[in-house]
Amino acid sequence: MNTTLAAPYHDRKRYLWLVSLLVPCLALVGPALYLWHSPNLLWLWIAPGFAYIAIPVLDVLLGEDTSNPPEEAVPALEADPYYRYITYALVPILWLSFIVNAAFVGSVELPWHGILAVVLSAGGTCGFGLNLGHELGHKKTSLERWLAKITLALGCYGHFFVEHNRGHHKDVATPEDPASSRMGESIYRFMFRELPGAFFRAWDLEAERLYRSGRSVWSLENEVLQPALISVVLYAVLIGLFGLELLPFLLMTAFWGAFQLTSANYIEHYGLLRQKRDNGRYEQCQPHHSWNSNHLFSNWALFHLQRHSDHHAHPTRRYQSLRDFANLPRLPNGYFGMYLIAYIPPLWFAVMNPRLIQQVQGDSSRINFEPAKRQQLEAQYQLHPATEALA
């Protein structure tokens, strides 16, 4: 009889997840160097430059990791408090970063391009906050759910807590979802559909929940209003301290943070479509309904957000145990590199449309089209529906 015991699983990325704390800290470096080293405006571009230049390059140089933890190790991996402590630690870092950047703009005379650099840095902080709120908001503990709301409040995007969990995850990769982009739809057209659509869906979902329980939509039980009140208090205090002149900076920062989420939503499900069954319901969301990326550095910086396929198939699974699967739709770079491509629509279409067509094997019935461009795209790429209907 073989009595050899399997070696205990060791997470090789255990300490690399600390990158998720270090990268957001870069938004503090620029103002600190400007004030304490020399008033050089280039310092203020450190955080945006690292995010949009260094991270895509590092993803190329470091490559991808397709390894998965063994399933028998997952319960212990998810129970390990170390991974939760990292997410908890990021909350005060993000709040400190946002407040420091706002105070910096409110107290230092800067030219417009200096303010732009800080907007991108502080907006990036809000973007990391949305990612953290995404991770924590799916969890069942009251602490994690409240930390999600507190973090989302930085960028006035607390409604994401409701919209993402109860809206996007239900309708993902269907025409009904404002947070799923369509083939032929530019990120800018998507933005005007997704940003208002997300808020209105969140409000409707929360109003329905409260109505069923016999409570007013204007009560403090409203999970859209809870983080919104935190946002109002935070922004009011900052304006009270530094004057109404700070308001444009705060609004631009909140917008850029929201646009980071829009950018992620745009690339995560581009053109992918769940099939509608004969009973009128969509098939269950599967890993192949999300674009995946295993690029190392950006996954360390984003709590494995880029293993989005497993996340949608198993939304309560914690970041350290998300898996890769064979034959998934795959992005050619991590999210930060793909953002840059998405911001140039002709380049995005040239890169992603052929990948989408290859993924669905030319079956137009598996593509979520921008309606006004469907005929043009079908003719351009010679797309046709498969003959088999989904039972």
GROMACS .gro file of C-alpha atoms in nm:
model
  391
    1MET     CA    1   0.000   0.000   0.000
    2ASN     CA    2   0.130   0.344  -0.095
    3THR     CA    3   0.151   0.557   0.221
    4THR     CA    4   0.321   0.856   0.055
    5LEU     CA    5   0.149   1.178   0.152
    6ALA     CA    6   0.105   1.454  -0.099
    7ALA     CA    7   0.322   1.757  -0.032
    8PRO     CA    8   0.128   2.051   0.111
    9TYR     CA    9   0.040   2.315  -0.144
   10HIS     CA   10   0.255   2.628  -0.142
   11ASP     CA   11   0.124   2.940  -0.313
   12ARG     CA   12   0.424   3.072  -0.508
   13LYS     CA   13   0.245   3.405  -0.544
   14ARG     CA   14   0.175   3.440  -0.172
   15TYR     CA   15   0.396   3.745  -0.118
   16LEU     CA   16   0.363   3.876  -0.470
   17TRP     CA   17   0.003   3.974  -0.389
   18LEU     CA   18   0.158   4.259  -0.192
   19VAL     CA   19   0.205   4.425  -0.532
   20SER     CA   20  -0.169   4.502  -0.503
   21LEU     CA   21  -0.073   4.732  -0.216
   22LEU     CA   22   0.247   4.877  -0.361
   23VAL     CA   23   0.116   4.989  -0.702
   24PRO     CA   24  -0.164   5.209  -0.559
   25CYS     CA   25   0.095   5.365  -0.325
   26LEU     CA   26   0.264   5.520  -0.628
   27ALA     CA   27  -0.006   5.789  -0.631
   28LEU     CA   28   0.153   5.919  -0.309
   29VAL     CA   29   0.506   5.925  -0.448
   30GLY     CA   30   0.461   6.210  -0.697
   31PRO     CA   31   0.326   6.471  -0.450
   32ALA     CA   32   0.582   6.363  -0.188
   33LEU     CA   33   0.875   6.408  -0.426
   34TYR     CA   34   0.735   6.739  -0.553
   35LEU     CA   35   0.707   6.879  -0.199
   36TRP     CA   36   1.012   6.727  -0.034
   37HIS     CA   37   1.265   6.682  -0.315
   38SER     CA   38   1.206   6.935  -0.592
   39PRO     CA   39   0.898   7.101  -0.750
   40ASN     CA   40   0.935   6.912  -1.077
   41LEU     CA   41   0.605   6.838  -1.248
   42LEU     CA   42   0.745   6.516  -1.393
   43TRP     CA   43   0.719   6.358  -1.046
   44LEU     CA   44   0.341   6.382  -1.074
   45TRP     CA   45   0.341   6.156  -1.380
   46ILE     CA   46   0.507   5.862  -1.199
   47ALA     CA   47   0.182   5.679  -1.115
   48PRO     CA   48   0.011   5.722  -1.457
   49GLY     CA   49   0.337   5.641  -1.636
   50PHE     CA   50   0.386   5.323  -1.437
   51ALA     CA   51   0.026   5.211  -1.494
   52TYR     CA   52   0.008   5.273  -1.868
   53ILE     CA   53   0.368   5.217  -1.978
   54ALA     CA   54   0.557   5.008  -1.724
   55ILE     CA   55   0.285   4.755  -1.641
   56PRO     CA   56   0.208   4.658  -2.005
   57VAL     CA   57   0.583   4.619  -2.066
   58LEU     CA   58   0.626   4.411  -1.750
   59ASP     CA   59   0.336   4.190  -1.860
   60VAL     CA   60   0.518   4.123  -2.187
   61LEU     CA   61   0.854   4.060  -2.017
   62LEU     CA   62   0.725   3.843  -1.731
   63GLY     CA   63   0.474   3.653  -1.945
   64GLU     CA   64   0.179   3.451  -1.824
   65ASP     CA   65   0.106   3.202  -1.549
   66THR     CA   66  -0.156   2.937  -1.622
   67SER     CA   67  -0.101   2.733  -1.305
   68ASN     CA   68  -0.394   2.661  -1.074
   69PRO     CA   69  -0.404   2.561  -0.707
   70PRO     CA   70  -0.517   2.199  -0.661
   71GLU     CA   71  -0.883   2.184  -0.566
   72GLU     CA   72  -0.808   1.995  -0.245
   73ALA     CA   73  -0.596   2.291  -0.132
   74VAL     CA   74  -0.860   2.557  -0.204
   75PRO     CA   75  -1.054   2.537   0.128
   76ALA     CA   76  -0.736   2.602   0.329
   77LEU     CA   77  -0.622   2.866   0.080
   78GLU     CA   78  -0.948   3.057   0.109
   79ALA     CA   79  -0.954   3.022   0.489
   80ASP     CA   80  -0.603   3.170   0.525
   81PRO     CA   81  -0.659   3.518   0.675
   82TYR     CA   82  -0.335   3.651   0.522
   83TYR     CA   83  -0.507   3.709   0.188
   84ARG     CA   84  -0.798   3.895   0.347
   85TYR     CA   85  -0.559   4.112   0.551
   86ILE     CA   86  -0.403   4.235   0.227
   87THR     CA   87  -0.741   4.353   0.101
   88TYR     CA   88  -0.818   4.513   0.437
   89ALA     CA   89  -0.483   4.698   0.435
   90LEU     CA   90  -0.557   4.850   0.094
   91VAL     CA   91  -0.863   5.039   0.221
   92PRO     CA   92  -0.672   5.297   0.433
   93ILE     CA   93  -0.401   5.322   0.165
   94LEU     CA   94  -0.659   5.424  -0.095
   95TRP     CA   95  -0.829   5.670   0.137
   96LEU     CA   96  -0.497   5.826   0.234
   97SER     CA   97  -0.389   5.849  -0.129
   98PHE     CA   98  -0.714   6.014  -0.239
   99ILE     CA   99  -0.712   6.268   0.045
  100VAL     CA  100  -0.342   6.350   0.004
  101ASN     CA  101  -0.383   6.412  -0.369
  102ALA     CA  102  -0.690   6.630  -0.312
  103ALA     CA  103  -0.506   6.828  -0.042
  104PHE     CA  104  -0.206   6.864  -0.272
  105VAL     CA  105  -0.414   7.015  -0.552
  106GLY     CA  106  -0.603   7.229  -0.302
  107SER     CA  107  -0.289   7.381  -0.153
  108VAL     CA  108  -0.031   7.395  -0.436
  109GLU     CA  109  -0.048   7.616  -0.744
  110LEU     CA  110  -0.018   7.388  -1.046
  111PRO     CA  111  -0.049   7.439  -1.422
  112TRP     CA  112  -0.326   7.254  -1.602
  113HIS     CA  113  -0.098   6.965  -1.702
  114GLY     CA  114   0.014   6.925  -1.342
  115ILE     CA  115  -0.348   6.905  -1.230
  116LEU     CA  116  -0.415   6.656  -1.511
  117ALA     CA  117  -0.135   6.433  -1.382
  118VAL     CA  118  -0.285   6.436  -1.031
  119VAL     CA  119  -0.634   6.371  -1.170
  120LEU     CA  120  -0.501   6.060  -1.347
  121SER     CA  121  -0.318   5.948  -1.032
  122ALA     CA  122  -0.608   6.009  -0.794
  123GLY     CA  123  -0.856   5.871  -1.049
  124GLY     CA  124  -0.637   5.564  -1.073
  125THR     CA  125  -0.670   5.537  -0.695
  126CYS     CA  126  -1.049   5.535  -0.739
  127GLY     CA  127  -1.004   5.269  -1.007
  128PHE     CA  128  -0.807   5.049  -0.768
  129GLY     CA  129  -1.083   5.118  -0.516
  130LEU     CA  130  -1.343   4.989  -0.761
  131ASN     CA  131  -1.136   4.676  -0.810
  132LEU     CA  132  -1.108   4.625  -0.434
  133GLY     CA  133  -1.480   4.693  -0.395
  134HIS     CA  134  -1.538   4.430  -0.661
  135GLU     CA  135  -1.335   4.172  -0.468
  136LEU     CA  136  -1.483   4.252  -0.127
  137GLY     CA  137  -1.838   4.315  -0.246
  138HIS     CA  138  -1.882   3.953  -0.350
  139LYS     CA  139  -1.800   3.823  -0.004
  140LYS     CA  140  -2.053   3.727   0.261
  141THR     CA  141  -1.903   3.882   0.576
  142SER     CA  142  -2.048   4.212   0.695
  143LEU     CA  143  -1.698   4.356   0.741
  144GLU     CA  144  -1.593   4.290   0.384
  145ARG     CA  145  -1.918   4.419   0.240
  146TRP     CA  146  -1.894   4.744   0.438
  147LEU     CA  147  -1.528   4.787   0.342
  148ALA     CA  148  -1.641   4.752  -0.020
  149LYS     CA  149  -1.894   5.035   0.023
  150ILE     CA  150  -1.644   5.257   0.204
  151THR     CA  151  -1.388   5.209  -0.073
  152LEU     CA  152  -1.635   5.259  -0.357
  153ALA     CA  153  -1.742   5.586  -0.196
  154LEU     CA  154  -1.407   5.747  -0.283
  155GLY     CA  155  -1.510   5.786  -0.646
  156CYS     CA  156  -1.886   5.837  -0.587
  157TYR     CA  157  -1.950   5.494  -0.737
  158GLY     CA  158  -2.111   5.313  -0.448
  159HIS     CA  159  -2.401   5.192  -0.663
  160PHE     CA  160  -2.154   4.944  -0.816
  161PHE     CA  161  -2.202   4.733  -0.502
  162VAL     CA  162  -2.562   4.665  -0.605
  163GLU     CA  163  -2.536   4.687  -0.982
  164HIS     CA  164  -2.246   4.449  -1.026
  165ASN     CA  165  -2.359   4.173  -0.793
  166ARG     CA  166  -2.730   4.168  -0.874
  167GLY     CA  167  -2.735   4.317  -1.221
  168HIS     CA  168  -2.419   4.254  -1.420
  169HIS     CA  169  -2.369   3.897  -1.295
  170LYS     CA  170  -2.727   3.813  -1.389
  171ASP     CA  171  -2.729   3.969  -1.737
  172VAL     CA  172  -2.360   3.945  -1.833
  173ALA     CA  173  -2.281   3.872  -2.199
  174THR     CA  174  -2.637   3.951  -2.313
  175PRO     CA  175  -2.784   4.253  -2.496
  176GLU     CA  176  -2.973   4.339  -2.175
  177ASP     CA  177  -2.652   4.417  -1.987
  178PRO     CA  178  -2.528   4.779  -2.008
  179ALA     CA  179  -2.192   4.660  -1.871
  180SER     CA  180  -2.123   4.410  -2.153
  181SER     CA  181  -1.975   4.567  -2.467
  182ARG     CA  182  -2.083   4.469  -2.817
  183MET     CA  183  -1.886   4.389  -3.130
  184GLY     CA  184  -1.838   4.707  -3.329
  185GLU     CA  185  -1.909   4.932  -3.029
  186SER     CA  186  -1.630   5.177  -2.940
  187ILE     CA  187  -1.537   5.231  -2.577
  188TYR     CA  188  -1.669   5.587  -2.600
  189ARG     CA  189  -2.011   5.479  -2.726
  190PHE     CA  190  -2.009   5.206  -2.461
  191MET     CA  191  -1.933   5.464  -2.191
  192PHE     CA  192  -2.250   5.660  -2.267
  193ARG     CA  193  -2.453   5.339  -2.241
  194GLU     CA  194  -2.276   5.183  -1.943
  195LEU     CA  195  -2.230   5.471  -1.697
  196PRO     CA  196  -2.595   5.584  -1.675
  197GLY     CA  197  -2.725   5.231  -1.733
  198ALA     CA  198  -2.532   5.099  -1.434
  199PHE     CA  199  -2.668   5.362  -1.199
  200PHE     CA  200  -3.032   5.328  -1.310
  201ARG     CA  201  -3.018   4.949  -1.292
  202ALA     CA  202  -2.868   4.965  -0.941
  203TRP     CA  203  -3.138   5.204  -0.825
  204ASP     CA  204  -3.418   4.994  -0.976
  205LEU     CA  205  -3.281   4.675  -0.821
  206GLU     CA  206  -3.248   4.831  -0.478
  207ALA     CA  207  -3.590   4.997  -0.498
  208GLU     CA  208  -3.744   4.661  -0.585
  209ARG     CA  209  -3.566   4.489  -0.294
  210LEU     CA  210  -3.679   4.750  -0.044
  211TYR     CA  211  -4.036   4.751  -0.179
  212ARG     CA  212  -4.060   4.373  -0.131
  213SER     CA  213  -3.947   4.411   0.230
  214GLY     CA  214  -4.190   4.696   0.297
  215ARG     CA  215  -3.924   4.966   0.342
  216SER     CA  216  -3.887   5.305   0.181
  217VAL     CA  217  -3.638   5.352  -0.099
  218TRP     CA  218  -3.515   5.661   0.089
  219SER     CA  219  -3.431   5.468   0.407
  220LEU     CA  220  -3.077   5.411   0.531
  221GLU     CA  221  -3.124   5.047   0.437
  222ASN     CA  222  -3.077   5.153   0.073
  223GLU     CA  223  -2.737   5.014  -0.030
  224VAL     CA  224  -2.706   5.275  -0.305
  225LEU     CA  225  -2.758   5.562  -0.062
  226GLN     CA  226  -2.524   5.425   0.207
  227PRO     CA  227  -2.197   5.475   0.014
  228ALA     CA  228  -2.340   5.787  -0.154
  229LEU     CA  229  -2.374   5.952   0.187
  230ILE     CA  230  -2.011   5.867   0.264
  231SER     CA  231  -1.912   6.030  -0.066
  232VAL     CA  232  -2.111   6.345   0.013
  233VAL     CA  233  -1.950   6.380   0.356
  234LEU     CA  234  -1.598   6.318   0.219
  235TYR     CA  235  -1.631   6.565  -0.066
  236ALA     CA  236  -1.801   6.826   0.156
  237VAL     CA  237  -1.518   6.808   0.410
  238LEU     CA  238  -1.252   6.845   0.138
  239ILE     CA  239  -1.434   7.141  -0.018
  240GLY     CA  240  -1.480   7.294   0.326
  241LEU     CA  241  -1.105   7.268   0.390
  242PHE     CA  242  -0.974   7.377   0.050
  243GLY     CA  243  -1.256   7.577  -0.104
  244LEU     CA  244  -1.507   7.531  -0.383
  245GLU     CA  245  -1.219   7.557  -0.634
  246LEU     CA  246  -1.143   7.192  -0.550
  247LEU     CA  247  -1.479   7.072  -0.685
  248PRO     CA  248  -1.371   7.047  -1.053
  249PHE     CA  249  -1.071   6.835  -0.948
  250LEU     CA  250  -1.293   6.605  -0.742
  251LEU     CA  251  -1.544   6.564  -1.025
  252MET     CA  252  -1.273   6.494  -1.285
  253THR     CA  253  -1.108   6.246  -1.049
  254ALA     CA  254  -1.436   6.065  -0.985
  255PHE     CA  255  -1.502   6.051  -1.358
  256TRP     CA  256  -1.158   5.907  -1.434
  257GLY     CA  257  -1.205   5.646  -1.162
  258ALA     CA  258  -1.541   5.549  -1.312
  259PHE     CA  259  -1.384   5.538  -1.657
  260GLN     CA  260  -1.132   5.282  -1.529
  261LEU     CA  261  -1.425   5.055  -1.446
  262THR     CA  262  -1.582   5.131  -1.784
  263SER     CA  263  -1.253   5.035  -1.948
  264ALA     CA  264  -1.242   4.705  -1.759
  265ASN     CA  265  -1.605   4.626  -1.838
  266TYR     CA  266  -1.545   4.708  -2.203
  267ILE     CA  267  -1.266   4.456  -2.248
  268GLU     CA  268  -1.398   4.182  -2.019
  269HIS     CA  269  -1.691   4.061  -2.233
  270TYR     CA  270  -1.642   4.230  -2.569
  271GLY     CA  271  -1.875   4.073  -2.826
  272LEU     CA  272  -1.933   3.751  -2.632
  273LEU     CA  273  -2.293   3.629  -2.611
  274ARG     CA  274  -2.472   3.374  -2.400
  275GLN     CA  275  -2.717   3.171  -2.603
  276LYS     CA  276  -3.090   3.203  -2.542
  277ARG     CA  277  -3.267   2.874  -2.484
  278ASP     CA  278  -3.604   2.770  -2.625
  279ASN     CA  279  -3.771   2.870  -2.296
  280GLY     CA  280  -3.654   3.230  -2.347
  281ARG     CA  281  -3.389   3.217  -2.076
  282TYR     CA  282  -3.018   3.259  -2.134
  283GLU     CA  283  -2.782   2.972  -2.074
  284GLN     CA  284  -2.583   2.979  -1.751
  285CYS     CA  285  -2.273   3.199  -1.763
  286GLN     CA  286  -1.969   2.988  -1.848
  287PRO     CA  287  -1.594   3.066  -1.844
  288HIS     CA  288  -1.596   3.118  -2.222
  289HIS     CA  289  -1.828   3.418  -2.182
  290SER     CA  290  -1.543   3.637  -2.048
  291TRP     CA  291  -1.207   3.742  -2.186
  292ASN     CA  292  -0.923   3.615  -1.971
  293SER     CA  293  -0.566   3.724  -1.907
  294ASN     CA  294  -0.297   3.536  -1.715
  295HIS     CA  295  -0.035   3.810  -1.748
  296LEU     CA  296   0.159   3.808  -1.427
  297PHE     CA  297   0.224   4.161  -1.313
  298SER     CA  298  -0.118   4.311  -1.382
  299ASN     CA  299  -0.282   4.015  -1.208
  300TRP     CA  300  -0.064   4.072  -0.901
  301ALA     CA  301  -0.169   4.439  -0.908
  302LEU     CA  302  -0.542   4.366  -0.950
  303PHE     CA  303  -0.615   4.073  -0.717
  304HIS     CA  304  -0.650   3.830  -1.010
  305LEU     CA  305  -0.932   4.036  -1.163
  306GLN     CA  306  -0.806   3.926  -1.504
  307ARG     CA  307  -0.899   3.565  -1.436
  308HIS     CA  308  -1.242   3.696  -1.506
  309SER     CA  309  -1.377   3.379  -1.660
  310ASP     CA  310  -1.357   3.181  -1.337
  311HIS     CA  311  -1.486   3.480  -1.142
  312HIS     CA  312  -1.809   3.492  -1.342
  313ALA     CA  313  -1.854   3.119  -1.325
  314HIS     CA  314  -1.783   3.118  -0.947
  315PRO     CA  315  -1.831   3.475  -0.818
  316THR     CA  316  -1.774   3.405  -0.447
  317ARG     CA  317  -1.438   3.237  -0.509
  318ARG     CA  318  -1.156   3.443  -0.355
  319TYR     CA  319  -0.887   3.599  -0.570
  320GLN     CA  320  -0.603   3.371  -0.458
  321SER     CA  321  -0.784   3.060  -0.579
  322LEU     CA  322  -0.922   3.175  -0.916
  323ARG     CA  323  -0.834   2.935  -1.197
  324ASP     CA  324  -0.738   2.931  -1.561
  325PHE     CA  325  -0.913   2.698  -1.805
  326ALA     CA  326  -0.819   2.566  -2.146
  327ASN     CA  327  -0.966   2.723  -2.463
  328LEU     CA  328  -1.077   3.046  -2.298
  329PRO     CA  329  -1.107   3.376  -2.485
  330ARG     CA  330  -0.763   3.530  -2.421
  331LEU     CA  331  -0.642   3.888  -2.426
  332PRO     CA  332  -0.300   3.959  -2.582
  333ASN     CA  333  -0.192   4.173  -2.283
  334GLY     CA  334  -0.305   4.258  -1.933
  335TYR     CA  335  -0.580   4.509  -1.865
  336PHE     CA  336  -0.359   4.819  -1.860
  337GLY     CA  337  -0.217   4.740  -2.201
  338MET     CA  338  -0.563   4.659  -2.336
  339TYR     CA  339  -0.698   4.990  -2.205
  340LEU     CA  340  -0.452   5.176  -2.427
  341ILE     CA  341  -0.561   4.972  -2.728
  342ALA     CA  342  -0.929   5.029  -2.647
  343TYR     CA  343  -0.879   5.405  -2.636
  344ILE     CA  344  -0.798   5.390  -3.010
  345PRO     CA  345  -1.111   5.221  -3.155
  346PRO     CA  346  -0.971   5.130  -3.502
  347LEU     CA  347  -0.676   4.961  -3.332
  348TRP     CA  348  -0.907   4.780  -3.088
  349PHE     CA  349  -1.127   4.648  -3.368
  350ALA     CA  350  -0.822   4.536  -3.567
  351VAL     CA  351  -0.684   4.346  -3.267
  352MET     CA  352  -1.000   4.206  -3.109
  353ASN     CA  353  -1.252   4.142  -3.388
  354PRO     CA  354  -1.045   3.860  -3.543
  355ARG     CA  355  -0.990   3.709  -3.197
  356LEU     CA  356  -1.362   3.723  -3.126
  357ILE     CA  357  -1.448   3.557  -3.458
  358GLN     CA  358  -1.191   3.284  -3.397
  359GLN     CA  359  -1.325   3.226  -3.047
  360VAL     CA  360  -1.685   3.175  -3.167
  361GLN     CA  361  -1.567   2.987  -3.479
  362GLY     CA  362  -1.742   3.231  -3.710
  363ASP     CA  363  -2.084   3.165  -3.555
  364SER     CA  364  -2.267   3.498  -3.563
  365SER     CA  365  -2.533   3.362  -3.324
  366ARG     CA  366  -2.266   3.363  -3.052
  367ILE     CA  367  -2.175   3.731  -3.099
  368ASN     CA  368  -2.325   4.025  -2.914
  369PHE     CA  369  -2.336   4.281  -3.197
  370GLU     CA  370  -2.375   4.656  -3.189
  371PRO     CA  371  -2.717   4.648  -3.361
  372ALA     CA  372  -2.648   4.929  -3.608
  373LYS     CA  373  -2.330   4.756  -3.728
  374ARG     CA  374  -2.446   4.396  -3.740
  375GLN     CA  375  -2.505   4.369  -4.114
  376GLN     CA  376  -2.184   4.552  -4.194
  377LEU     CA  377  -1.977   4.326  -3.966
  378GLU     CA  378  -2.143   4.006  -4.089
  379ALA     CA  379  -2.064   4.103  -4.446
  380GLN     CA  380  -1.712   4.222  -4.367
  381TYR     CA  381  -1.613   3.904  -4.183
  382GLN     CA  382  -1.846   3.665  -4.372
  383LEU     CA  383  -2.023   3.558  -4.055
  384HIS     CA  384  -2.319   3.320  -4.045
  385PRO     CA  385  -2.518   3.154  -3.766
  386ALA     CA  386  -2.455   2.790  -3.692
  387THR     CA  387  -2.737   2.555  -3.792
  388GLU     CA  388  -2.769   2.389  -3.450
  389ALA     CA  389  -3.012   2.555  -3.207
  390LEU     CA  390  -2.947   2.549  -2.835
  391ALA     CA  391  -3.184   2.304  -2.672
   0.00000   0.00000   0.00000
